[in-house]
Amino acid sequence: MIRILAVDDEINVLSSLRRLFFELDYDFVDAGSAAEGLETIQNGSGYDVVISDYQMPGMNGIRFLSAVREQQPKALRILLSGQVPSLEIAAAIAFGAVNIHLSKPWDNDELLAVIGRWCSLNR
């Protein structure tokens, strides 16, 4: 079973993702902040996919996904946001903090395809 952690300070985004992954019987966990997401990772048994918003209080999504990379280097790290400067995205991808950037509003089929490809190549 694919384990997914989503981190976003917008409850409606987390609700949409929860519905999507519930229908597919994925193991889905959410967190409302980067700090909560890091705590979840430290207390959990590992995630195949970590999805993060960019603009969150306390720590932005790129910094969060950089920290995730340290703890879960094999996890697919998706930045899901609409308000990120393109140079910052390019740098985060080149550095390896972010594997994929998808803009909000995202396309469910595209998100599922990205996750499916990653998991088939890395399992």
Short mmCIF file of the C-alpha atoms (twelve columns), coordinates in Angstrom:
data_MODEL
# 
_entry.id   MODEL 
# 
loop_
_atom_site.group_PDB 
_atom_site.id 
_atom_site.type_symbol 
_atom_site.label_atom_id 
_atom_site.label_alt_id 
_atom_site.label_comp_id 
_atom_site.label_asym_id 
_atom_site.label_seq_id 
_atom_site.Cartn_x 
_atom_site.Cartn_y 
_atom_site.Cartn_z 
_atom_site.pdbx_PDB_model_num 
ATOM 1   C CA . MET A 1   0.000   0.000  0.000   1 
ATOM 2   C CA . ILE A 2   1.280   3.460  -0.900  1 
ATOM 3   C CA . ARG A 3   1.779   5.707  2.139   1 
ATOM 4   C CA . ILE A 4   1.204   9.423  1.552   1 
ATOM 5   C CA . LEU A 5   1.723   12.420 3.833   1 
ATOM 6   C CA . ALA A 6   0.217   15.755 2.760   1 
ATOM 7   C CA . VAL A 7   1.108   19.015 4.507   1 
ATOM 8   C CA . ASP A 8   -0.906  22.178 3.943   1 
ATOM 9   C CA . ASP A 9   -2.315  24.896 6.182   1 
ATOM 10  C CA . GLU A 10  -5.519  25.004 4.102   1 
ATOM 11  C CA . ILE A 11  -8.048  22.472 5.395   1 
ATOM 12  C CA . ASN A 12  -9.951  22.374 2.091   1 
ATOM 13  C CA . VAL A 13  -6.811  21.254 0.236   1 
ATOM 14  C CA . LEU A 14  -6.207  18.469 2.751   1 
ATOM 15  C CA . SER A 15  -9.868  17.424 2.512   1 
ATOM 16  C CA . SER A 16  -9.670  17.207 -1.286  1 
ATOM 17  C CA . LEU A 17  -6.515  15.110 -1.143  1 
ATOM 18  C CA . ARG A 18  -7.974  12.897 1.591   1 
ATOM 19  C CA . ARG A 19  -11.036 12.144 -0.579  1 
ATOM 20  C CA . LEU A 20  -8.899  11.411 -3.628  1 
ATOM 21  C CA . PHE A 21  -6.578  8.987  -1.878  1 
ATOM 22  C CA . PHE A 22  -9.305  7.376  0.241   1 
ATOM 23  C CA . GLU A 23  -11.127 6.348  -2.938  1 
ATOM 24  C CA . LEU A 24  -7.954  4.590  -4.091  1 
ATOM 25  C CA . ASP A 25  -7.346  2.891  -0.745  1 
ATOM 26  C CA . TYR A 26  -4.003  4.633  -0.178  1 
ATOM 27  C CA . ASP A 27  -2.692  5.066  3.354   1 
ATOM 28  C CA . PHE A 28  -3.136  8.841  3.720   1 
ATOM 29  C CA . VAL A 29  -2.037  11.056 6.609   1 
ATOM 30  C CA . ASP A 30  -2.239  14.840 6.725   1 
ATOM 31  C CA . ALA A 31  -0.672  17.630 8.737   1 
ATOM 32  C CA . GLY A 32  -1.666  21.280 9.011   1 
ATOM 33  C CA . SER A 33  1.847   22.736 9.271   1 
ATOM 34  C CA . ALA A 34  5.443   21.946 8.397   1 
ATOM 35  C CA . ALA A 35  6.265   21.408 12.084  1 
ATOM 36  C CA . GLU A 36  3.407   18.922 12.421  1 
ATOM 37  C CA . GLY A 37  4.540   17.216 9.215   1 
ATOM 38  C CA . LEU A 38  8.092   16.784 10.517  1 
ATOM 39  C CA . GLU A 39  6.769   15.412 13.796  1 
ATOM 40  C CA . THR A 40  4.578   12.958 11.873  1 
ATOM 41  C CA . ILE A 41  7.593   11.780 9.864   1 
ATOM 42  C CA . GLN A 42  9.736   11.369 12.973  1 
ATOM 43  C CA . ASN A 43  7.007   9.332  14.683  1 
ATOM 44  C CA . GLY A 44  5.945   7.338  11.608  1 
ATOM 45  C CA . SER A 45  7.344   4.357  9.793   1 
ATOM 46  C CA . GLY A 46  8.066   6.109  6.516   1 
ATOM 47  C CA . TYR A 47  6.164   7.508  3.564   1 
ATOM 48  C CA . ASP A 48  6.390   6.773  -0.135  1 
ATOM 49  C CA . VAL A 49  5.102   10.238 -1.075  1 
ATOM 50  C CA . VAL A 50  5.210   13.592 0.733   1 
ATOM 51  C CA . ILE A 51  3.117   16.428 -0.709  1 
ATOM 52  C CA . SER A 52  3.597   19.961 0.585   1 
ATOM 53  C CA . ASP A 53  2.190   23.400 -0.015  1 
ATOM 54  C CA . TYR A 54  4.765   26.155 -0.508  1 
ATOM 55  C CA . GLN A 55  3.338   29.038 1.484   1 
ATOM 56  C CA . MET A 56  2.839   27.976 5.102   1 
ATOM 57  C CA . PRO A 57  3.442   29.772 8.393   1 
ATOM 58  C CA . GLY A 58  6.736   29.024 10.106  1 
ATOM 59  C CA . MET A 59  8.470   27.145 7.290   1 
ATOM 60  C CA . ASN A 60  7.888   27.183 3.560   1 
ATOM 61  C CA . GLY A 61  7.355   24.014 1.565   1 
ATOM 62  C CA . ILE A 62  10.822  23.938 0.028   1 
ATOM 63  C CA . ARG A 63  12.498  24.116 3.440   1 
ATOM 64  C CA . PHE A 64  10.084  21.463 4.712   1 
ATOM 65  C CA . LEU A 65  10.778  19.124 1.774   1 
ATOM 66  C CA . SER A 66  14.531  19.665 2.253   1 
ATOM 67  C CA . ALA A 67  14.129  18.414 5.822   1 
ATOM 68  C CA . VAL A 68  12.027  15.497 4.562   1 
ATOM 69  C CA . ARG A 69  14.819  14.580 2.151   1 
ATOM 70  C CA . GLU A 70  17.208  14.236 5.096   1 
ATOM 71  C CA . GLN A 71  14.890  11.812 6.903   1 
ATOM 72  C CA . GLN A 72  13.178  10.048 3.980   1 
ATOM 73  C CA . PRO A 73  15.519  10.293 0.959   1 
ATOM 74  C CA . LYS A 74  13.577  7.735  -1.102  1 
ATOM 75  C CA . ALA A 75  10.204  9.469  -0.735  1 
ATOM 76  C CA . LEU A 76  8.713   11.302 -3.699  1 
ATOM 77  C CA . ARG A 77  8.606   14.969 -2.679  1 
ATOM 78  C CA . ILE A 78  5.892   16.984 -4.428  1 
ATOM 79  C CA . LEU A 79  5.544   20.749 -4.060  1 
ATOM 80  C CA . LEU A 80  1.904   21.622 -4.661  1 
ATOM 81  C CA . SER A 81  1.489   25.375 -4.953  1 
ATOM 82  C CA . GLY A 82  0.609   28.259 -7.177  1 
ATOM 83  C CA . GLN A 83  2.801   30.984 -5.725  1 
ATOM 84  C CA . VAL A 84  6.432   29.988 -6.082  1 
ATOM 85  C CA . PRO A 85  8.988   31.938 -8.119  1 
ATOM 86  C CA . SER A 86  10.135  29.735 -11.023 1 
ATOM 87  C CA . LEU A 87  13.830  30.236 -10.193 1 
ATOM 88  C CA . GLU A 88  13.201  29.016 -6.658  1 
ATOM 89  C CA . ILE A 89  11.425  25.911 -7.990  1 
ATOM 90  C CA . ALA A 90  14.257  25.213 -10.430 1 
ATOM 91  C CA . ALA A 91  16.842  25.555 -7.657  1 
ATOM 92  C CA . ALA A 92  14.858  23.294 -5.307  1 
ATOM 93  C CA . ILE A 93  14.558  20.624 -8.002  1 
ATOM 94  C CA . ALA A 94  18.248  20.905 -8.953  1 
ATOM 95  C CA . PHE A 95  19.251  20.652 -5.288  1 
ATOM 96  C CA . GLY A 96  17.025  17.588 -4.867  1 
ATOM 97  C CA . ALA A 97  14.697  18.989 -2.211  1 
ATOM 98  C CA . VAL A 98  11.735  18.791 -4.588  1 
ATOM 99  C CA . ASN A 99  11.157  16.066 -7.174  1 
ATOM 100 C CA . ILE A 100 8.026   17.488 -8.805  1 
ATOM 101 C CA . HIS A 101 6.160   20.798 -8.744  1 
ATOM 102 C CA . LEU A 102 2.438   20.841 -9.534  1 
ATOM 103 C CA . SER A 103 0.470   24.073 -9.618  1 
ATOM 104 C CA . LYS A 104 -2.722  24.683 -7.683  1 
ATOM 105 C CA . PRO A 105 -5.371  23.945 -8.646  1 
ATOM 106 C CA . TRP A 106 -3.892  20.574 -9.509  1 
ATOM 107 C CA . ASP A 107 -5.239  17.944 -11.855 1 
ATOM 108 C CA . ASN A 108 -6.032  14.715 -9.965  1 
ATOM 109 C CA . ASP A 109 -5.143  12.548 -12.966 1 
ATOM 110 C CA . GLU A 110 -1.752  14.236 -13.311 1 
ATOM 111 C CA . LEU A 111 -1.045  13.883 -9.588  1 
ATOM 112 C CA . LEU A 112 -1.989  10.194 -9.621  1 
ATOM 113 C CA . ALA A 113 0.095   9.576  -12.757 1 
ATOM 114 C CA . VAL A 114 3.170   11.168 -11.152 1 
ATOM 115 C CA . ILE A 115 2.741   9.071  -8.009  1 
ATOM 116 C CA . GLY A 116 2.091   5.905  -10.006 1 
ATOM 117 C CA . ARG A 117 5.197   6.353  -12.174 1 
ATOM 118 C CA . TRP A 118 7.404   7.111  -9.188  1 
ATOM 119 C CA . CYS A 119 6.186   4.148  -7.173  1 
ATOM 120 C CA . SER A 120 6.508   1.722  -10.094 1 
ATOM 121 C CA . LEU A 121 10.125  2.829  -10.648 1 
ATOM 122 C CA . ASN A 122 11.137  2.924  -6.987  1 
ATOM 123 C CA . ARG A 123 9.545   -0.105 -5.392  1 
# 
